[in-house]
XYZ file of C-alpha atoms in Angstrom:
611
model
C 110.546 132.145 115.119
C 109.982 132.678 111.324
C 112.001 129.531 110.663
C 109.836 127.541 113.185
C 106.737 128.829 111.362
C 108.036 127.735 108.056
C 108.800 124.277 109.411
C 105.315 123.965 110.793
C 103.851 124.947 107.542
C 106.011 122.413 105.765
C 105.264 119.589 108.098
C 101.464 120.259 108.209
C 101.365 120.462 104.358
C 103.354 117.264 103.984
C 100.831 115.440 106.439
C 97.783 116.865 104.583
C 99.207 115.706 101.171
C 99.510 112.238 102.531
C 96.031 112.203 103.981
C 94.660 113.289 100.641
C 96.068 110.192 99.178
C 94.915 107.993 102.075
C 91.342 109.249 101.769
C 91.475 109.387 97.908
C 90.542 112.983 98.093
C 92.472 113.528 94.641
C 89.668 111.242 93.096
C 86.671 113.308 93.975
C 85.599 113.531 90.312
C 85.198 109.736 90.132
C 81.575 108.523 90.166
C 81.584 104.707 90.445
C 82.191 101.891 93.039
C 83.899 102.807 96.247
C 84.442 106.521 95.086
C 80.672 107.032 95.051
C 80.468 106.028 98.594
C 83.427 108.045 99.634
C 81.927 111.123 97.938
C 79.070 111.084 100.374
C 81.445 111.812 103.296
C 84.062 113.732 101.197
C 83.348 117.120 102.666
C 83.409 115.731 106.216
C 86.868 114.240 105.490
C 88.171 117.354 103.737
C 87.103 119.554 106.620
C 88.940 117.171 108.991
C 92.247 117.447 106.962
C 92.203 121.179 106.282
C 90.614 122.535 109.588
C 89.783 120.164 112.383
C 93.178 118.322 112.558
C 95.325 121.490 112.785
C 92.814 123.146 115.137
C 92.919 120.123 117.628
C 96.802 120.602 117.656
C 96.659 124.395 118.100
C 93.905 124.228 120.862
C 95.837 121.568 122.744
C 99.129 123.401 122.654
C 97.539 126.723 123.554
C 95.881 124.882 126.625
C 99.122 123.457 127.875
C 100.580 126.494 129.711
C 102.849 124.268 131.928
C 105.333 123.517 129.258
C 105.735 127.208 128.303
C 105.991 128.159 132.002
C 108.866 125.595 132.386
C 110.630 126.847 129.342
C 110.323 130.565 130.584
C 111.678 129.463 134.047
C 114.604 127.675 132.439
C 115.308 130.615 130.113
C 115.219 132.914 132.993
C 117.620 130.757 135.106
C 119.976 130.335 132.219
C 120.039 134.178 131.736
C 120.703 134.734 135.471
C 123.603 132.062 135.343
C 125.262 133.834 132.539
C 124.861 137.259 134.184
C 126.405 135.989 137.398
C 129.261 133.906 135.878
C 129.799 135.111 132.417
C 128.604 133.998 128.987
C 131.315 131.351 128.679
C 130.021 129.328 131.682
C 127.534 127.491 129.338
C 127.881 126.138 125.872
C 125.480 126.656 122.957
C 123.289 123.897 124.208
C 123.065 125.164 127.696
C 125.414 122.680 129.199
C 127.728 123.648 132.005
C 131.382 124.293 130.934
C 132.909 125.657 134.168
C 132.744 122.815 136.703
C 133.944 125.014 139.469
C 130.646 126.697 139.860
C 128.408 123.602 139.788
C 127.717 123.668 143.497
C 126.628 127.317 143.522
C 122.804 127.438 144.401
C 121.801 129.328 141.253
C 123.702 126.915 139.045
C 122.212 123.906 140.914
C 118.805 125.264 140.471
C 119.393 125.613 136.774
C 120.975 122.299 136.290
C 118.190 120.573 138.266
C 115.377 122.183 136.247
C 117.297 121.469 133.100
C 117.602 117.793 134.028
C 113.978 117.589 134.921
C 112.421 119.156 131.883
C 115.123 118.576 129.300
C 115.337 121.165 126.470
C 111.721 122.329 126.216
C 110.827 123.128 122.687
C 108.992 126.162 121.419
C 105.257 125.904 120.729
C 105.829 125.657 116.878
C 108.508 122.992 117.388
C 106.203 120.961 119.459
C 103.368 121.425 116.820
C 105.856 120.415 114.013
C 106.845 117.387 115.980
C 103.268 116.176 116.083
C 102.705 116.587 112.452
C 105.966 114.840 111.643
C 105.113 111.884 113.859
C 101.670 111.415 112.230
C 103.300 111.543 108.693
C 106.008 109.114 109.668
C 103.645 106.672 111.145
C 101.040 106.453 108.228
C 103.623 106.737 105.417
C 105.454 103.729 107.126
C 102.580 101.457 106.147
C 100.874 103.064 103.217
C 102.078 102.227 99.734
C 100.123 103.408 96.632
C 96.740 102.390 97.797
C 97.392 99.547 100.073
C 98.498 99.179 103.679
C 101.472 96.802 103.914
C 101.913 94.974 107.329
C 105.273 95.969 108.037
C 105.252 95.380 111.791
C 107.850 97.631 113.314
C 109.261 96.463 116.674
C 112.163 98.715 117.657
C 114.987 100.783 116.411
C 117.389 97.744 116.651
C 114.860 94.954 115.661
C 113.036 96.647 112.899
C 110.376 93.970 112.212
C 108.395 91.403 114.274
C 105.929 88.719 113.569
C 102.686 88.290 115.404
C 103.547 84.950 117.072
C 101.603 83.212 119.851
C 103.804 80.383 120.888
C 103.348 77.842 118.224
C 106.035 75.276 117.679
C 106.222 76.228 113.866
C 104.627 79.298 112.578
C 104.189 80.168 108.885
C 104.173 83.807 108.130
C 104.409 85.943 105.042
C 104.202 89.765 104.518
C 100.767 89.812 103.009
C 99.330 87.308 105.479
C 96.684 89.584 106.830
C 95.333 90.618 103.428
C 92.879 89.329 100.847
C 94.448 89.034 97.393
C 91.649 90.679 95.482
C 92.571 90.684 91.831
C 94.002 87.728 89.808
C 93.191 88.886 86.404
C 91.901 91.876 84.287
C 88.825 93.720 85.713
C 86.763 95.235 83.024
C 84.250 97.981 83.762
C 83.328 101.431 82.413
C 84.875 104.438 84.079
C 83.369 107.802 84.842
C 84.669 110.994 86.109
C 83.605 114.739 86.127
C 85.522 117.533 84.327
C 83.713 120.678 85.509
C 79.986 119.938 84.957
C 80.685 117.408 82.204
C 80.703 113.668 82.609
C 83.572 111.775 80.746
C 82.920 108.055 80.177
C 85.619 105.566 79.176
C 83.400 103.071 77.357
C 85.103 99.625 77.019
C 83.644 98.137 73.832
C 85.600 95.083 72.968
C 87.753 92.712 75.222
C 90.135 90.159 73.756
C 91.393 88.064 76.749
C 93.476 84.960 76.839
C 91.492 81.792 76.959
C 91.996 78.425 78.639
C 95.236 79.541 80.256
C 96.964 79.761 76.844
C 99.317 82.624 76.893
C 99.383 84.884 73.849
C 100.467 88.458 72.937
C 100.335 90.986 75.777
C 97.106 92.959 75.913
C 96.730 96.708 76.188
C 93.909 99.161 76.687
C 93.646 101.024 73.247
C 91.544 104.179 73.239
C 89.712 104.670 69.924
C 90.556 108.211 70.121
C 89.167 109.253 66.778
C 85.697 107.946 67.888
C 85.561 110.317 70.824
C 82.073 111.905 70.867
C 80.528 114.852 72.827
C 76.779 114.793 73.524
C 75.664 118.433 74.157
C 72.149 117.324 75.373
C 73.455 115.146 78.207
C 76.872 117.094 78.537
C 78.796 113.831 78.387
C 81.916 112.720 76.548
C 82.234 109.163 75.435
C 85.752 107.811 74.821
C 85.551 104.057 73.465
C 88.273 101.575 74.348
C 89.461 98.152 73.272
C 91.545 95.627 75.296
C 93.566 93.484 72.832
C 96.993 92.774 71.593
C 98.675 95.362 69.335
C 98.610 95.125 65.680
C 101.790 94.747 63.682
C 101.654 98.524 62.782
C 101.067 99.396 66.478
C 103.965 97.291 67.631
C 106.224 99.379 65.445
C 104.636 102.604 66.605
C 104.824 101.673 70.391
C 107.956 99.622 70.480
C 110.259 99.438 73.426
C 109.246 99.798 77.091
C 106.237 101.510 78.726
C 104.009 100.626 75.713
C 100.769 101.504 77.528
C 102.159 104.963 78.542
C 103.065 105.570 74.849
C 99.638 104.546 73.901
C 98.091 107.068 76.289
C 100.419 109.808 75.116
C 99.366 109.455 71.483
C 95.686 108.956 72.421
C 95.624 112.225 74.599
C 96.449 114.407 71.680
C 93.813 112.811 69.373
C 91.129 113.026 71.944
C 91.761 116.727 72.791
C 91.823 117.531 69.009
C 88.407 115.684 68.654
C 86.951 118.004 71.293
C 88.463 121.198 69.820
C 85.208 122.916 69.190
C 83.683 122.203 72.581
C 84.088 123.860 75.971
C 85.273 120.561 77.724
C 88.563 120.633 75.730
C 89.984 123.254 78.146
C 88.986 121.258 81.247
C 90.550 118.200 80.097
C 93.575 119.596 78.549
C 94.526 122.099 81.341
C 97.953 121.005 82.487
C 98.710 120.983 86.226
C 102.090 119.825 87.604
C 102.954 118.472 84.104
C 99.832 116.342 83.891
C 96.464 117.040 82.296
C 93.188 115.731 83.938
C 92.659 113.628 80.807
C 96.079 111.835 81.043
C 95.714 111.408 84.741
C 92.533 109.514 84.304
C 93.773 107.523 81.285
C 96.711 106.393 83.545
C 94.398 105.640 86.489
C 91.991 103.617 84.342
C 94.577 101.373 82.713
C 96.483 100.759 85.775
C 93.493 100.143 87.960
C 92.334 97.399 85.456
C 95.647 95.527 85.327
C 97.239 96.037 88.758
C 96.695 93.460 91.410
C 95.823 94.975 94.801
C 94.843 93.837 98.410
C 92.318 94.458 101.028
C 93.311 94.264 104.669
C 91.360 91.833 106.703
C 91.222 94.038 109.788
C 92.980 97.369 109.221
C 91.718 99.052 112.272
C 93.159 96.418 114.681
C 96.437 96.283 112.719
C 96.995 100.049 112.780
C 95.939 100.497 116.359
C 98.407 97.768 117.455
C 101.148 99.402 115.443
C 100.292 102.822 116.815
C 100.768 101.683 120.379
C 104.200 100.257 119.394
C 105.186 103.393 117.608
C 104.321 105.708 120.565
C 106.284 103.507 122.930
C 109.394 103.422 120.760
C 109.298 106.551 118.804
C 107.538 109.268 120.839
C 108.245 108.461 124.508
C 111.862 107.067 124.783
C 111.162 104.596 127.596
C 114.728 103.196 127.274
C 116.225 106.574 128.044
C 114.110 106.933 131.031
C 115.096 103.566 132.552
C 118.822 104.456 131.998
C 118.590 107.808 133.640
C 116.849 106.276 136.571
C 119.541 103.501 136.791
C 122.467 105.891 136.893
C 121.147 108.283 139.557
C 122.932 108.262 142.981
C 120.793 107.431 145.859
C 120.875 111.119 147.068
C 119.864 112.476 143.641
C 117.285 109.802 143.200
C 115.527 111.130 146.359
C 115.888 114.638 145.025
C 114.165 113.666 141.732
C 111.779 110.952 143.056
C 108.728 113.128 142.188
C 109.547 113.530 138.554
C 112.145 111.111 137.196
C 109.765 108.192 136.809
C 107.529 110.182 134.426
C 108.421 111.417 131.004
C 108.537 115.272 130.695
C 105.287 117.165 129.812
C 106.471 117.642 126.230
C 106.692 113.896 125.564
C 103.353 113.297 127.167
C 101.797 116.209 125.233
C 103.135 114.808 121.921
C 102.200 111.254 122.635
C 98.564 112.215 123.650
C 98.106 114.286 120.501
C 99.585 111.744 118.184
C 97.507 108.936 119.696
C 94.311 111.048 119.500
C 94.710 112.254 115.969
C 96.036 108.966 114.575
C 93.145 107.025 116.083
C 90.658 109.430 114.339
C 92.396 109.026 111.027
C 92.509 105.225 111.525
C 88.711 105.139 112.107
C 88.329 107.117 108.828
C 90.527 104.679 106.972
C 88.980 101.495 108.526
C 85.575 102.564 107.422
C 86.719 102.712 103.716
C 88.670 99.360 103.992
C 85.810 97.632 105.817
C 83.431 98.719 103.057
C 85.866 97.341 100.419
C 86.142 94.109 102.395
C 82.386 93.767 102.572
C 82.028 94.156 98.857
C 84.715 91.700 98.206
C 83.292 88.952 100.450
C 79.612 89.505 99.578
C 78.304 86.713 97.338
C 78.020 87.805 93.859
C 75.152 87.755 91.486
C 75.120 85.249 88.698
C 75.055 87.316 85.508
C 74.254 84.576 83.093
C 73.618 80.837 83.156
C 73.821 78.402 80.265
C 73.471 74.691 79.983
C 75.042 71.905 77.941
C 73.049 68.762 77.133
C 73.814 65.835 74.878
C 71.199 65.498 72.077
C 69.840 62.190 73.478
C 68.549 64.194 76.509
C 66.817 66.856 74.420
C 63.263 66.270 73.176
C 62.990 65.862 69.500
C 60.483 68.614 69.312
C 63.346 70.963 69.666
C 65.442 69.388 66.754
C 63.952 71.656 63.900
C 65.124 74.794 65.822
C 68.467 73.217 66.612
C 69.046 72.312 62.991
C 68.522 75.988 61.913
C 70.960 77.449 64.343
C 74.036 78.620 62.494
C 76.001 79.442 65.722
C 75.532 75.860 67.124
C 76.466 74.430 63.785
C 79.798 76.305 63.674
C 80.620 75.138 67.105
C 79.986 71.547 66.117
C 82.178 71.962 63.206
C 85.117 73.331 65.336
C 84.789 70.834 68.172
C 83.460 67.611 66.498
C 84.229 68.181 62.771
C 80.680 67.120 61.899
C 81.156 68.482 58.395
C 83.371 65.461 57.662
C 80.752 62.897 58.451
C 79.945 61.204 55.139
C 79.301 57.763 53.686
C 76.603 56.930 56.275
C 73.069 55.757 56.015
C 70.932 57.661 53.443
C 69.734 60.959 55.003
C 72.263 61.092 57.855
C 75.314 62.446 55.931
C 76.272 65.995 56.907
C 74.353 68.671 54.905
C 73.457 72.162 55.202
C 70.878 72.860 56.553
C 71.172 69.864 58.938
C 68.581 67.271 58.691
C 66.535 65.942 61.655
C 67.739 62.459 60.867
C 71.448 63.649 61.132
C 70.691 64.899 64.672
C 69.063 61.636 65.624
C 72.055 59.655 64.390
C 74.523 61.748 66.389
C 72.885 61.715 70.002
C 76.337 62.506 71.671
C 76.546 65.965 70.076
C 76.531 68.646 72.788
C 73.857 71.375 72.589
C 75.007 74.670 74.271
C 72.073 76.908 75.243
C 74.285 80.034 74.963
C 73.595 79.904 71.202
C 69.864 80.136 71.642
C 67.395 82.915 72.872
C 65.873 82.983 76.234
C 62.440 81.485 75.083
C 64.170 78.413 73.780
C 66.222 77.959 76.835
C 63.221 78.349 79.132
C 61.176 75.860 77.202
C 64.121 73.222 77.221
C 64.826 73.540 80.876
C 61.273 73.220 81.653
C 61.278 69.630 80.168
C 63.718 68.420 83.017
C 61.979 67.483 86.297
C 65.316 67.394 88.377
C 67.840 69.512 86.480
C 70.565 68.878 88.988
C 70.448 65.079 88.427
C 70.100 65.437 84.673
C 73.338 67.479 84.469
C 76.538 65.955 85.876
C 78.937 68.781 85.907
C 79.238 72.465 86.797
C 81.496 75.028 85.181
C 81.936 78.457 86.659
C 83.388 81.263 84.609
C 84.474 84.021 87.001
C 86.809 85.102 89.707
C 87.814 81.902 91.494
C 87.406 83.120 94.945
C 83.996 84.470 94.352
C 83.025 81.323 92.530
C 83.998 79.183 95.452
C 82.096 81.341 97.958
C 78.968 81.050 95.794
C 79.066 77.296 95.819
C 80.110 76.771 99.478
C 76.689 76.100 100.903
C 75.405 73.945 98.216
C 78.588 71.647 98.119
C 79.747 71.827 101.734
C 81.269 68.405 102.734
C 79.874 66.985 99.571
C 82.941 66.601 97.400
C 85.138 63.567 97.507
C 88.180 64.855 95.613
C 89.548 68.253 94.691
C 92.271 68.825 92.068
C 93.756 72.233 91.618
C 96.418 73.537 89.161
C 97.207 76.933 90.427
C 99.651 79.491 88.864
C 103.197 78.215 89.124
C 104.453 81.740 89.698
C 107.379 81.325 87.422
C 109.266 83.926 85.577
C 107.018 83.307 82.548
C 103.861 83.644 84.607
C 104.432 85.604 87.824
C 101.887 86.832 90.336
C 103.025 90.489 90.163
C 102.478 93.003 92.887
C 103.633 96.539 93.158
C 105.749 95.944 96.221
C 107.552 93.022 94.671
C 106.043 90.570 97.327
C 106.087 87.822 94.857
C 105.916 84.732 97.084
C 103.900 86.555 99.589
C 101.241 87.704 97.078
C 101.073 84.160 95.796
C 100.640 82.718 99.373
C 97.774 85.162 99.954
C 96.079 84.203 96.816
C 96.280 80.481 97.571
C 95.474 80.674 101.257
C 91.845 82.005 100.820
C 91.170 79.695 97.864
C 92.377 76.524 99.464
C 90.758 77.133 102.923
C 87.560 77.812 101.231
C 87.871 74.648 99.122
C 88.520 72.542 102.239
C 84.856 73.180 103.239
C 83.696 71.261 100.183
C 85.341 68.071 101.064
C 83.707 65.120 102.820
C 85.491 63.851 105.916
C 87.474 61.312 103.918
C 88.052 63.555 100.992
C 91.547 64.342 99.295
C 92.919 67.454 97.843
C 95.563 67.174 95.198
C 97.607 70.316 94.077
C 99.869 70.442 91.043
C 102.980 72.732 91.252
C 106.501 73.023 90.085
C 109.753 73.595 92.033
C 109.311 77.539 92.231
C 106.506 77.453 94.804
C 106.593 73.778 95.805
C 108.148 74.484 99.364
C 105.651 77.341 100.146
C 102.709 75.268 98.943
C 103.817 72.304 100.975
C 104.103 74.355 104.140
C 100.780 76.109 103.433
C 98.835 72.740 103.020
C 100.365 71.405 106.189
C 99.219 74.597 107.981
C 95.607 74.304 106.671
C 95.156 70.567 106.767
C 97.477 69.430 109.384
C 100.832 67.729 108.940
C 99.345 64.461 110.078
C 96.971 64.359 107.217
C 99.575 64.464 104.425
C 99.193 61.381 102.232
C 102.419 61.969 100.076
C 104.184 63.710 97.211
C 104.305 62.258 93.628
C 107.161 63.544 91.446
C 106.701 63.697 87.711
C 109.746 64.330 85.586
C 109.302 66.149 82.214
C 111.555 67.845 79.489
C 114.127 65.194 79.999
C 115.401 65.711 76.454
C 116.782 69.161 77.285
C 118.711 67.897 80.136
C 116.796 69.119 83.217
C 113.924 67.965 85.493
C 110.863 69.941 85.960
C 109.179 68.702 89.185
C 105.486 68.419 89.432
C 104.455 67.907 92.998
C 101.080 66.588 93.968
C 100.376 66.832 97.659
C 97.354 64.896 98.828
C 95.707 65.439 102.214
C 93.042 63.414 104.073
C 90.614 65.655 105.892
C 88.809 63.189 108.095
C 90.063 65.208 111.230
C 88.306 68.279 110.018
C 84.753 66.985 109.979
């Protein structure tokens, strides 16, 4: 009995630890984004994990006296059989050894009841069984923050694809998920340490521009600049995101460079807080990890790791739960075989019970279904909230315009000529400082002359270099701004940018050209489960399907790719646009000098059948 009690404690604790991760209970000190929403219901969730869930199991088991009654009857019959025919008549599992006594009424009663109810478990064993099933089910699909659609089918055929009879069906592991993050995500990060708020303040970001790959970037805490404000009870730790300096490359050489940066920073930060009460809160080590290091790791990984949001987590998990209970909790195959091999006489004898699973199976199945459904509802609320945030059209943070000078009224020229930032941009882009030997008064000079601006009407003015008053006055000079500007450039996450433009440009674009990530060894779409091609397909699917809404009925879409993802892209475009709308593939050979061909495939599709 003591061993059973230990097992139930272990199984419950294991399940509760998993639920803490599923419900992000270990991030209760975070105070931004989704965590702020979760915190409003955190106590309800915590009460459910700690009290309500185990109480439901206990009350259900206590209320099911039939199983205990059957177990007592079987134990009593087993004892009577041994008393009547000796201890050696049954083996350790209660199976009959001496076949000569099997027709005796007492033995027949024992064997019939054993056949009917199996080997009934103790109360603690039944409870342990429920907790283990719940743990097994949710841990099967949960992986470090995401739910991976591993559709389990049976013990022999482990995985299955949701297929509805199509002639050809394109499927991949992350098909039911949105690829959320395709680049770095930069934001400040807050958490609570006791009553003190700790802020990771990202001051400077140096990102790769124009898809030109450079040195790898890291989050660098400016540890020596850590400050504590006693009036607000806040700690501010500034960060930079940039490549390592030559000196830092020597200091953090080898693998796991970001972890080495964190290890060094932790010591300096704690030393900076040596005279304040917060140092003990941040530096108290638990399970070989201080709160400070835990959040430093969470912050850096959160901002550089791709992740997914399930499109319909509740539907997916409920469907998987039904399959799990049928295959793992109630062994239907065993029941069918048992029925099949009964003689006609014994079939009549057991006709009232053999078609149903025993009470223990039903009890476990009902509890697993009830509790798992409640957990799924909790998880679905969190996932649905994240999905709504992801799909919600985003605000435009800033807008700037580029005009050639021939469209800018001359009254603005004196201000333009005095703008040093615009001058430096023109030097870099157009080398205006090399313009000499022209008509008197139109050579390059500093400061610029009004005549110089008039003589170079094709110079492009960028309003980002001017204040809002200048920008407002300039834009006010245009009656129809859309017609006066012939292009639109969006700087942001591509999926969000497309969603923002959908209504304005729906069925208005004649041609779309995309040059997506090639997903090669040099620039892979990385995901923590190593679903490389699958992650890439999830990324491409939402972007291309949204882009299709922009096209006029006779529009074309052209996609450039190399041989790494060419087959996957080809099948995906056929799925989204229809095989009958494929115009063709153009093959471009490059790098012939080094002896191999790099294929660039452009697949064009008419969309006249999608209007």
